[in-house]
Amino acid sequence: MASLAICPGSFDPVTVGHLDIIRRTAKMFDRVIVLVLMNSKKSGGMFTPSERVDFIKRSTSHIPNVEVEFHDGLLAEYAVKKGAVAIVKGLRVLSDYEDEFKQALTNKKLASDIETIFMVTDTEYMFLSSSLVKEVGSFGGDISDFVPSAIKQDIIDRIRELRER
């Protein structure tokens, strides 16, 4: 049986830091599903779930064992349904760990056969977040080093749209 890992997140938008974790996960597992989830702690977001899925598909099209899906429900239930063996979460800084650890314990309670793996981001991306991309972009800053080139213009266009409202 092929091993399946899930890389969940809100990805609003996907960054090069996210892609680093996705690429590294794809080397470790036969299949990877990048799962766009809605974060109940955050507002609706800048991009719709279908736009986020599209952005990730375009940004990972060169990685053959990566699939992208959206799910609006419990991660643990989705992982069980798909037959995943692992949930892979990227960690940038120590403050990420506390929330991720709580989520991992909850997922373990809901789906005891699925392991959570914490992958530390490359130091080059430790500062990077989707929120930072949106903030820098909203002030006209260059986001070229922060997001995949395949979606950079989409992000700039959306920021411009929102500014003009």
Short mmCIF file of N, CA and C in Angstrom, two decimals:
data_model
loop_
_atom_site.label_atom_id
_atom_site.label_comp_id
_atom_site.label_asym_id
_atom_site.label_seq_id
_atom_site.Cartn_x
_atom_site.Cartn_y
_atom_site.Cartn_z
N MET A 1 0.84 -1.18 0.00
CA MET A 1 0.00 0.00 0.00
C MET A 1 0.89 1.24 0.00
N ALA A 2 0.51 2.23 -0.80
CA ALA A 2 1.27 3.47 -0.90
C ALA A 2 1.02 4.34 0.33
N SER A 3 2.05 5.00 0.80
CA SER A 3 1.90 5.88 1.96
C SER A 3 1.36 7.24 1.52
N LEU A 4 0.42 7.74 2.31
CA LEU A 4 -0.22 9.01 2.02
C LEU A 4 -0.06 9.95 3.21
N ALA A 5 0.40 11.15 2.93
CA ALA A 5 0.50 12.20 3.95
C ALA A 5 -0.38 13.37 3.53
N ILE A 6 -0.87 14.07 4.52
CA ILE A 6 -1.68 15.25 4.26
C ILE A 6 -0.95 16.46 4.82
N CYS A 7 -0.83 17.50 4.00
CA CYS A 7 -0.27 18.79 4.42
C CYS A 7 -1.42 19.79 4.46
N PRO A 8 -1.99 20.01 5.64
CA PRO A 8 -3.14 20.91 5.74
C PRO A 8 -2.74 22.35 6.03
N GLY A 9 -3.63 23.26 5.66
CA GLY A 9 -3.41 24.66 5.99
C GLY A 9 -4.46 25.53 5.34
N SER A 10 -4.44 26.80 5.70
CA SER A 10 -5.39 27.72 5.05
C SER A 10 -4.81 28.29 3.75
N PHE A 11 -3.50 28.42 3.66
CA PHE A 11 -2.82 28.80 2.41
C PHE A 11 -3.45 30.04 1.76
N ASP A 12 -3.55 31.12 2.51
CA ASP A 12 -4.24 32.33 2.01
C ASP A 12 -3.29 33.51 1.90
N PRO A 13 -2.38 33.52 0.93
CA PRO A 13 -2.11 32.56 -0.15
C PRO A 13 -0.95 31.63 0.22
N VAL A 14 -0.71 30.65 -0.66
CA VAL A 14 0.43 29.75 -0.50
C VAL A 14 1.71 30.56 -0.69
N THR A 15 2.72 30.25 0.12
CA THR A 15 4.00 30.96 0.06
C THR A 15 5.11 29.98 -0.34
N VAL A 16 6.29 30.52 -0.60
CA VAL A 16 7.43 29.65 -0.90
C VAL A 16 7.83 28.82 0.32
N GLY A 17 7.52 29.30 1.51
CA GLY A 17 7.75 28.52 2.72
C GLY A 17 6.85 27.29 2.76
N HIS A 18 5.57 27.47 2.41
CA HIS A 18 4.67 26.33 2.31
C HIS A 18 5.19 25.33 1.28
N LEU A 19 5.64 25.84 0.14
CA LEU A 19 6.13 24.95 -0.92
C LEU A 19 7.35 24.16 -0.49
N ASP A 20 8.18 24.76 0.35
CA ASP A 20 9.35 24.06 0.89
C ASP A 20 8.89 22.83 1.68
N ILE A 21 7.90 22.99 2.53
CA ILE A 21 7.37 21.88 3.33
C ILE A 21 6.71 20.84 2.42
N ILE A 22 5.95 21.28 1.44
CA ILE A 22 5.26 20.37 0.51
C ILE A 22 6.28 19.54 -0.28
N ARG A 23 7.31 20.19 -0.82
CA ARG A 23 8.35 19.49 -1.59
C ARG A 23 9.06 18.44 -0.74
N ARG A 24 9.42 18.81 0.46
CA ARG A 24 10.13 17.89 1.35
C ARG A 24 9.23 16.73 1.76
N THR A 25 7.96 16.99 1.98
CA THR A 25 7.01 15.93 2.32
C THR A 25 6.86 14.97 1.14
N ALA A 26 6.82 15.51 -0.06
CA ALA A 26 6.66 14.69 -1.27
C ALA A 26 7.84 13.73 -1.47
N LYS A 27 9.00 14.06 -0.92
CA LYS A 27 10.15 13.16 -0.99
C LYS A 27 10.03 12.00 -0.01
N MET A 28 9.23 12.19 1.04
CA MET A 28 9.14 11.20 2.11
C MET A 28 7.97 10.23 1.95
N PHE A 29 6.94 10.62 1.19
CA PHE A 29 5.74 9.81 1.06
C PHE A 29 5.42 9.56 -0.41
N ASP A 30 4.71 8.47 -0.66
CA ASP A 30 4.33 8.13 -2.03
C ASP A 30 3.34 9.13 -2.61
N ARG A 31 2.40 9.56 -1.77
CA ARG A 31 1.39 10.54 -2.19
C ARG A 31 1.26 11.60 -1.11
N VAL A 32 0.99 12.82 -1.55
CA VAL A 32 0.75 13.94 -0.64
C VAL A 32 -0.50 14.66 -1.10
N ILE A 33 -1.41 14.87 -0.17
CA ILE A 33 -2.56 15.73 -0.45
C ILE A 33 -2.34 17.03 0.31
N VAL A 34 -2.26 18.12 -0.43
CA VAL A 34 -2.23 19.44 0.18
C VAL A 34 -3.69 19.81 0.37
N LEU A 35 -4.08 19.97 1.62
CA LEU A 35 -5.49 20.15 1.94
C LEU A 35 -5.76 21.57 2.40
N VAL A 36 -6.54 22.27 1.60
CA VAL A 36 -6.95 23.62 1.96
C VAL A 36 -8.11 23.51 2.94
N LEU A 37 -7.91 24.08 4.11
CA LEU A 37 -8.94 24.09 5.15
C LEU A 37 -9.29 25.54 5.47
N MET A 38 -10.49 25.75 5.93
CA MET A 38 -10.87 27.08 6.40
C MET A 38 -10.50 27.15 7.88
N ASN A 39 -9.78 28.17 8.25
CA ASN A 39 -9.34 28.36 9.63
C ASN A 39 -10.43 29.11 10.39
N SER A 40 -11.05 28.44 11.34
CA SER A 40 -12.15 29.05 12.10
C SER A 40 -11.69 30.24 12.96
N LYS A 41 -10.38 30.35 13.19
CA LYS A 41 -9.84 31.46 13.98
C LYS A 41 -9.58 32.71 13.14
N LYS A 42 -9.69 32.56 11.82
CA LYS A 42 -9.41 33.68 10.93
C LYS A 42 -10.67 34.06 10.17
N SER A 43 -10.71 35.29 9.68
CA SER A 43 -11.85 35.72 8.87
C SER A 43 -11.82 34.98 7.53
N GLY A 44 -12.78 35.25 6.68
CA GLY A 44 -12.93 34.55 5.41
C GLY A 44 -11.70 34.47 4.53
N GLY A 45 -10.83 35.44 4.64
CA GLY A 45 -9.60 35.40 3.87
C GLY A 45 -9.64 36.26 2.62
N MET A 46 -8.50 36.41 2.01
CA MET A 46 -8.38 37.22 0.81
C MET A 46 -8.80 36.43 -0.43
N PHE A 47 -8.58 35.11 -0.40
CA PHE A 47 -8.87 34.27 -1.56
C PHE A 47 -9.89 33.20 -1.18
N THR A 48 -10.72 32.82 -2.13
CA THR A 48 -11.71 31.78 -1.91
C THR A 48 -11.00 30.42 -1.84
N PRO A 49 -11.65 29.43 -1.26
CA PRO A 49 -11.04 28.10 -1.24
C PRO A 49 -10.68 27.60 -2.64
N SER A 50 -11.53 27.83 -3.63
CA SER A 50 -11.22 27.34 -4.98
C SER A 50 -10.02 28.08 -5.58
N GLU A 51 -9.86 29.35 -5.26
CA GLU A 51 -8.67 30.08 -5.72
C GLU A 51 -7.42 29.53 -5.05
N ARG A 52 -7.50 29.24 -3.78
CA ARG A 52 -6.35 28.69 -3.05
C ARG A 52 -5.94 27.33 -3.62
N VAL A 53 -6.95 26.49 -3.90
CA VAL A 53 -6.67 25.18 -4.51
C VAL A 53 -5.98 25.38 -5.85
N ASP A 54 -6.50 26.28 -6.66
CA ASP A 54 -5.91 26.56 -7.97
C ASP A 54 -4.47 27.06 -7.84
N PHE A 55 -4.22 27.97 -6.90
CA PHE A 55 -2.87 28.49 -6.70
C PHE A 55 -1.89 27.38 -6.35
N ILE A 56 -2.32 26.48 -5.47
CA ILE A 56 -1.42 25.40 -5.06
C ILE A 56 -1.21 24.42 -6.21
N LYS A 57 -2.25 24.12 -6.95
CA LYS A 57 -2.10 23.23 -8.11
C LYS A 57 -1.10 23.81 -9.10
N ARG A 58 -1.22 25.09 -9.40
CA ARG A 58 -0.30 25.74 -10.34
C ARG A 58 1.12 25.76 -9.80
N SER A 59 1.26 25.91 -8.49
CA SER A 59 2.58 26.03 -7.86
C SER A 59 3.25 24.68 -7.63
N THR A 60 2.48 23.59 -7.68
CA THR A 60 3.04 22.26 -7.42
C THR A 60 2.92 21.34 -8.63
N SER A 61 2.56 21.88 -9.76
CA SER A 61 2.33 21.04 -10.95
C SER A 61 3.56 20.23 -11.35
N HIS A 62 4.73 20.65 -10.94
CA HIS A 62 5.98 19.95 -11.26
C HIS A 62 6.29 18.82 -10.28
N ILE A 63 5.45 18.64 -9.25
CA ILE A 63 5.67 17.58 -8.26
C ILE A 63 4.60 16.50 -8.50
N PRO A 64 4.97 15.41 -9.14
CA PRO A 64 3.96 14.45 -9.63
C PRO A 64 3.13 13.74 -8.56
N ASN A 65 3.63 13.61 -7.35
CA ASN A 65 2.88 12.87 -6.33
C ASN A 65 2.08 13.78 -5.39
N VAL A 66 1.86 15.03 -5.81
CA VAL A 66 1.09 15.98 -5.00
C VAL A 66 -0.29 16.21 -5.63
N GLU A 67 -1.30 16.10 -4.78
CA GLU A 67 -2.69 16.41 -5.15
C GLU A 67 -3.13 17.56 -4.26
N VAL A 68 -4.16 18.28 -4.69
CA VAL A 68 -4.66 19.40 -3.90
C VAL A 68 -6.17 19.29 -3.79
N GLU A 69 -6.69 19.43 -2.57
CA GLU A 69 -8.13 19.35 -2.34
C GLU A 69 -8.54 20.38 -1.30
N PHE A 70 -9.84 20.61 -1.22
CA PHE A 70 -10.43 21.47 -0.20
C PHE A 70 -11.32 20.61 0.68
N HIS A 71 -11.33 20.92 1.98
CA HIS A 71 -12.22 20.22 2.91
C HIS A 71 -12.72 21.21 3.95
N ASP A 72 -14.01 21.17 4.19
CA ASP A 72 -14.62 22.06 5.17
C ASP A 72 -15.17 21.21 6.30
N GLY A 73 -14.26 20.69 7.10
CA GLY A 73 -14.66 19.82 8.20
C GLY A 73 -13.45 19.44 9.02
N LEU A 74 -13.58 18.39 9.79
CA LEU A 74 -12.49 17.94 10.66
C LEU A 74 -11.37 17.28 9.86
N LEU A 75 -10.16 17.72 10.10
CA LEU A 75 -8.99 17.16 9.44
C LEU A 75 -8.85 15.67 9.73
N ALA A 76 -9.02 15.27 10.99
CA ALA A 76 -8.84 13.87 11.37
C ALA A 76 -9.81 12.96 10.61
N GLU A 77 -11.06 13.37 10.48
CA GLU A 77 -12.04 12.57 9.75
C GLU A 77 -11.66 12.44 8.28
N TYR A 78 -11.21 13.53 7.70
CA TYR A 78 -10.77 13.52 6.30
C TYR A 78 -9.59 12.57 6.13
N ALA A 79 -8.62 12.65 7.03
CA ALA A 79 -7.42 11.82 6.95
C ALA A 79 -7.77 10.33 7.03
N VAL A 80 -8.69 9.98 7.91
CA VAL A 80 -9.13 8.59 8.04
C VAL A 80 -9.80 8.14 6.74
N LYS A 81 -10.69 8.97 6.24
CA LYS A 81 -11.43 8.64 5.01
C LYS A 81 -10.48 8.40 3.83
N LYS A 82 -9.41 9.18 3.76
CA LYS A 82 -8.46 9.07 2.66
C LYS A 82 -7.43 7.96 2.87
N GLY A 83 -7.32 7.44 4.09
CA GLY A 83 -6.33 6.41 4.39
C GLY A 83 -4.93 6.95 4.61
N ALA A 84 -4.85 8.16 5.12
CA ALA A 84 -3.54 8.78 5.38
C ALA A 84 -2.84 8.11 6.55
N VAL A 85 -1.52 8.10 6.50
CA VAL A 85 -0.72 7.59 7.62
C VAL A 85 -0.14 8.74 8.43
N ALA A 86 -0.11 9.95 7.84
CA ALA A 86 0.51 11.08 8.54
C ALA A 86 -0.12 12.40 8.13
N ILE A 87 -0.08 13.31 9.08
CA ILE A 87 -0.41 14.71 8.86
C ILE A 87 0.90 15.46 9.08
N VAL A 88 1.33 16.23 8.09
CA VAL A 88 2.60 16.95 8.18
C VAL A 88 2.32 18.44 8.35
N LYS A 89 2.88 18.99 9.42
CA LYS A 89 2.69 20.41 9.73
C LYS A 89 4.04 21.11 9.76
N GLY A 90 4.13 22.23 9.10
CA GLY A 90 5.36 23.02 9.12
C GLY A 90 5.41 23.92 10.33
N LEU A 91 6.57 24.05 10.92
CA LEU A 91 6.79 24.94 12.06
C LEU A 91 7.85 25.97 11.67
N ARG A 92 7.51 27.24 11.89
CA ARG A 92 8.46 28.32 11.62
C ARG A 92 9.19 28.74 12.88
N VAL A 93 8.41 29.08 13.88
CA VAL A 93 8.96 29.60 15.13
C VAL A 93 8.33 28.85 16.30
N LEU A 94 8.91 29.02 17.46
CA LEU A 94 8.45 28.31 18.64
C LEU A 94 6.97 28.57 18.93
N SER A 95 6.51 29.78 18.69
CA SER A 95 5.11 30.10 18.98
C SER A 95 4.13 29.29 18.11
N ASP A 96 4.56 28.83 16.95
CA ASP A 96 3.71 27.94 16.12
C ASP A 96 3.44 26.63 16.83
N TYR A 97 4.43 26.18 17.60
CA TYR A 97 4.37 24.85 18.19
C TYR A 97 3.20 24.64 19.14
N GLU A 98 2.90 25.63 19.96
CA GLU A 98 1.84 25.45 20.97
C GLU A 98 0.49 25.12 20.32
N ASP A 99 0.07 25.92 19.36
CA ASP A 99 -1.20 25.65 18.68
C ASP A 99 -1.16 24.33 17.92
N GLU A 100 -0.06 24.09 17.20
CA GLU A 100 0.05 22.86 16.42
C GLU A 100 0.06 21.62 17.31
N PHE A 101 0.68 21.72 18.48
CA PHE A 101 0.73 20.61 19.41
C PHE A 101 -0.67 20.27 19.92
N LYS A 102 -1.45 21.29 20.26
CA LYS A 102 -2.84 21.07 20.70
C LYS A 102 -3.65 20.40 19.59
N GLN A 103 -3.48 20.88 18.38
CA GLN A 103 -4.21 20.27 17.25
C GLN A 103 -3.78 18.82 17.05
N ALA A 104 -2.49 18.55 17.18
CA ALA A 104 -1.98 17.19 17.00
C ALA A 104 -2.57 16.25 18.05
N LEU A 105 -2.66 16.71 19.28
CA LEU A 105 -3.24 15.88 20.35
C LEU A 105 -4.72 15.61 20.08
N THR A 106 -5.43 16.60 19.60
CA THR A 106 -6.84 16.43 19.26
C THR A 106 -7.00 15.44 18.12
N ASN A 107 -6.19 15.61 17.08
CA ASN A 107 -6.26 14.70 15.93
C ASN A 107 -5.91 13.27 16.35
N LYS A 108 -4.96 13.11 17.26
CA LYS A 108 -4.58 11.78 17.74
C LYS A 108 -5.74 11.13 18.49
N LYS A 109 -6.48 11.93 19.24
CA LYS A 109 -7.65 11.42 19.96
C LYS A 109 -8.75 10.99 18.98
N LEU A 110 -8.92 11.76 17.90
CA LEU A 110 -9.96 11.47 16.92
C LEU A 110 -9.56 10.38 15.93
N ALA A 111 -8.26 10.24 15.69
CA ALA A 111 -7.77 9.27 14.69
C ALA A 111 -6.43 8.73 15.18
N SER A 112 -6.48 7.76 16.07
CA SER A 112 -5.28 7.29 16.77
C SER A 112 -4.23 6.64 15.87
N ASP A 113 -4.61 6.18 14.69
CA ASP A 113 -3.65 5.52 13.80
C ASP A 113 -2.86 6.49 12.92
N ILE A 114 -3.22 7.76 12.96
CA ILE A 114 -2.57 8.75 12.09
C ILE A 114 -1.59 9.57 12.92
N GLU A 115 -0.35 9.60 12.45
CA GLU A 115 0.70 10.34 13.16
C GLU A 115 0.78 11.78 12.66
N THR A 116 1.12 12.68 13.55
CA THR A 116 1.41 14.06 13.15
C THR A 116 2.92 14.22 13.14
N ILE A 117 3.43 14.74 12.06
CA ILE A 117 4.87 15.00 11.91
C ILE A 117 5.07 16.50 11.82
N PHE A 118 5.92 17.03 12.69
CA PHE A 118 6.27 18.44 12.64
C PHE A 118 7.56 18.59 11.86
N MET A 119 7.51 19.39 10.81
CA MET A 119 8.68 19.63 9.97
C MET A 119 9.10 21.08 10.15
N VAL A 120 10.33 21.28 10.55
CA VAL A 120 10.85 22.62 10.76
C VAL A 120 11.18 23.22 9.40
N THR A 121 10.72 24.44 9.20
CA THR A 121 10.95 25.11 7.94
C THR A 121 12.44 25.44 7.76
N ASP A 122 12.82 25.63 6.55
CA ASP A 122 14.17 26.09 6.24
C ASP A 122 14.33 27.48 6.87
N THR A 123 15.49 27.76 7.42
CA THR A 123 15.72 29.05 8.09
C THR A 123 15.44 30.24 7.16
N GLU A 124 15.60 30.04 5.88
CA GLU A 124 15.34 31.10 4.90
C GLU A 124 13.88 31.58 4.96
N TYR A 125 12.97 30.72 5.44
CA TYR A 125 11.54 31.05 5.42
C TYR A 125 10.94 31.23 6.81
N MET A 126 11.75 31.27 7.85
CA MET A 126 11.22 31.31 9.21
C MET A 126 10.35 32.54 9.48
N PHE A 127 10.61 33.63 8.83
CA PHE A 127 9.86 34.86 9.04
C PHE A 127 8.58 34.92 8.21
N LEU A 128 8.45 34.04 7.24
CA LEU A 128 7.44 34.18 6.19
C LEU A 128 6.09 33.59 6.58
N SER A 129 5.03 34.35 6.32
CA SER A 129 3.66 33.88 6.54
C SER A 129 2.77 34.49 5.46
N SER A 130 1.60 33.90 5.28
CA SER A 130 0.63 34.45 4.34
C SER A 130 0.24 35.86 4.75
N SER A 131 0.10 36.09 6.05
CA SER A 131 -0.26 37.42 6.55
C SER A 131 0.80 38.45 6.16
N LEU A 132 2.06 38.07 6.27
CA LEU A 132 3.15 38.97 5.90
C LEU A 132 3.09 39.30 4.41
N VAL A 133 2.82 38.30 3.58
CA VAL A 133 2.71 38.52 2.13
C VAL A 133 1.62 39.56 1.85
N LYS A 134 0.47 39.38 2.49
CA LYS A 134 -0.65 40.30 2.26
C LYS A 134 -0.31 41.71 2.74
N GLU A 135 0.38 41.80 3.88
CA GLU A 135 0.73 43.12 4.41
C GLU A 135 1.73 43.83 3.52
N VAL A 136 2.81 43.14 3.15
CA VAL A 136 3.82 43.74 2.28
C VAL A 136 3.20 44.15 0.94
N GLY A 137 2.41 43.24 0.37
CA GLY A 137 1.76 43.54 -0.90
C GLY A 137 0.80 44.70 -0.82
N SER A 138 0.08 44.83 0.29
CA SER A 138 -0.90 45.91 0.41
C SER A 138 -0.26 47.29 0.47
N PHE A 139 1.02 47.33 0.84
CA PHE A 139 1.75 48.59 0.86
C PHE A 139 2.63 48.76 -0.38
N GLY A 140 2.42 47.92 -1.37
CA GLY A 140 3.15 48.04 -2.63
C GLY A 140 4.53 47.44 -2.61
N GLY A 141 4.86 46.68 -1.57
CA GLY A 141 6.18 46.06 -1.48
C GLY A 141 6.31 44.90 -2.45
N ASP A 142 7.53 44.55 -2.75
CA ASP A 142 7.83 43.45 -3.68
C ASP A 142 7.67 42.11 -2.97
N ILE A 143 6.75 41.28 -3.45
CA ILE A 143 6.50 39.97 -2.85
C ILE A 143 7.13 38.83 -3.65
N SER A 144 7.98 39.17 -4.60
CA SER A 144 8.58 38.17 -5.49
C SER A 144 9.30 37.04 -4.77
N ASP A 145 9.99 37.35 -3.68
CA ASP A 145 10.75 36.33 -2.96
C ASP A 145 9.87 35.53 -2.00
N PHE A 146 8.61 35.91 -1.87
CA PHE A 146 7.74 35.31 -0.86
C PHE A 146 6.72 34.32 -1.42
N VAL A 147 6.38 34.45 -2.69
CA VAL A 147 5.33 33.61 -3.27
C VAL A 147 5.82 32.98 -4.57
N PRO A 148 5.21 31.86 -4.96
CA PRO A 148 5.59 31.23 -6.23
C PRO A 148 5.32 32.19 -7.39
N SER A 149 6.22 32.21 -8.35
CA SER A 149 6.06 33.13 -9.49
C SER A 149 4.77 32.86 -10.26
N ALA A 150 4.31 31.62 -10.24
CA ALA A 150 3.09 31.24 -10.98
C ALA A 150 1.84 31.96 -10.49
N ILE A 151 1.87 32.47 -9.25
CA ILE A 151 0.67 33.11 -8.69
C ILE A 151 0.90 34.55 -8.25
N LYS A 152 2.10 35.04 -8.40
CA LYS A 152 2.43 36.39 -7.91
C LYS A 152 1.48 37.45 -8.46
N GLN A 153 1.24 37.42 -9.76
CA GLN A 153 0.40 38.46 -10.36
C GLN A 153 -1.05 38.36 -9.87
N ASP A 154 -1.53 37.14 -9.62
CA ASP A 154 -2.89 36.97 -9.08
C ASP A 154 -3.02 37.67 -7.72
N ILE A 155 -1.99 37.53 -6.90
CA ILE A 155 -2.01 38.14 -5.57
C ILE A 155 -1.97 39.67 -5.70
N ILE A 156 -1.09 40.17 -6.54
CA ILE A 156 -0.98 41.61 -6.76
C ILE A 156 -2.31 42.17 -7.27
N ASP A 157 -2.93 41.47 -8.21
CA ASP A 157 -4.21 41.92 -8.77
C ASP A 157 -5.30 41.98 -7.70
N ARG A 158 -5.36 40.97 -6.82
CA ARG A 158 -6.37 40.96 -5.77
C ARG A 158 -6.13 42.10 -4.78
N ILE A 159 -4.88 42.32 -4.42
CA ILE A 159 -4.57 43.41 -3.49
C ILE A 159 -5.00 44.73 -4.12
N ARG A 160 -4.73 44.91 -5.39
CA ARG A 160 -5.12 46.13 -6.09
C ARG A 160 -6.64 46.28 -6.08
N GLU A 161 -7.35 45.19 -6.37
CA GLU A 161 -8.83 45.20 -6.35
C GLU A 161 -9.35 45.67 -5.00
N LEU A 162 -8.79 45.10 -3.94
CA LEU A 162 -9.25 45.43 -2.59
C LEU A 162 -8.93 46.87 -2.22
N ARG A 163 -7.82 47.37 -2.69
CA ARG A 163 -7.44 48.77 -2.43
C ARG A 163 -8.38 49.74 -3.13
N GLU A 164 -8.86 49.35 -4.32
CA GLU A 164 -9.71 50.23 -5.11
C GLU A 164 -11.15 50.26 -4.63
N ARG A 165 -11.51 49.36 -3.74
CA ARG A 165 -12.90 49.32 -3.23
C ARG A 165 -13.17 50.45 -2.27
#
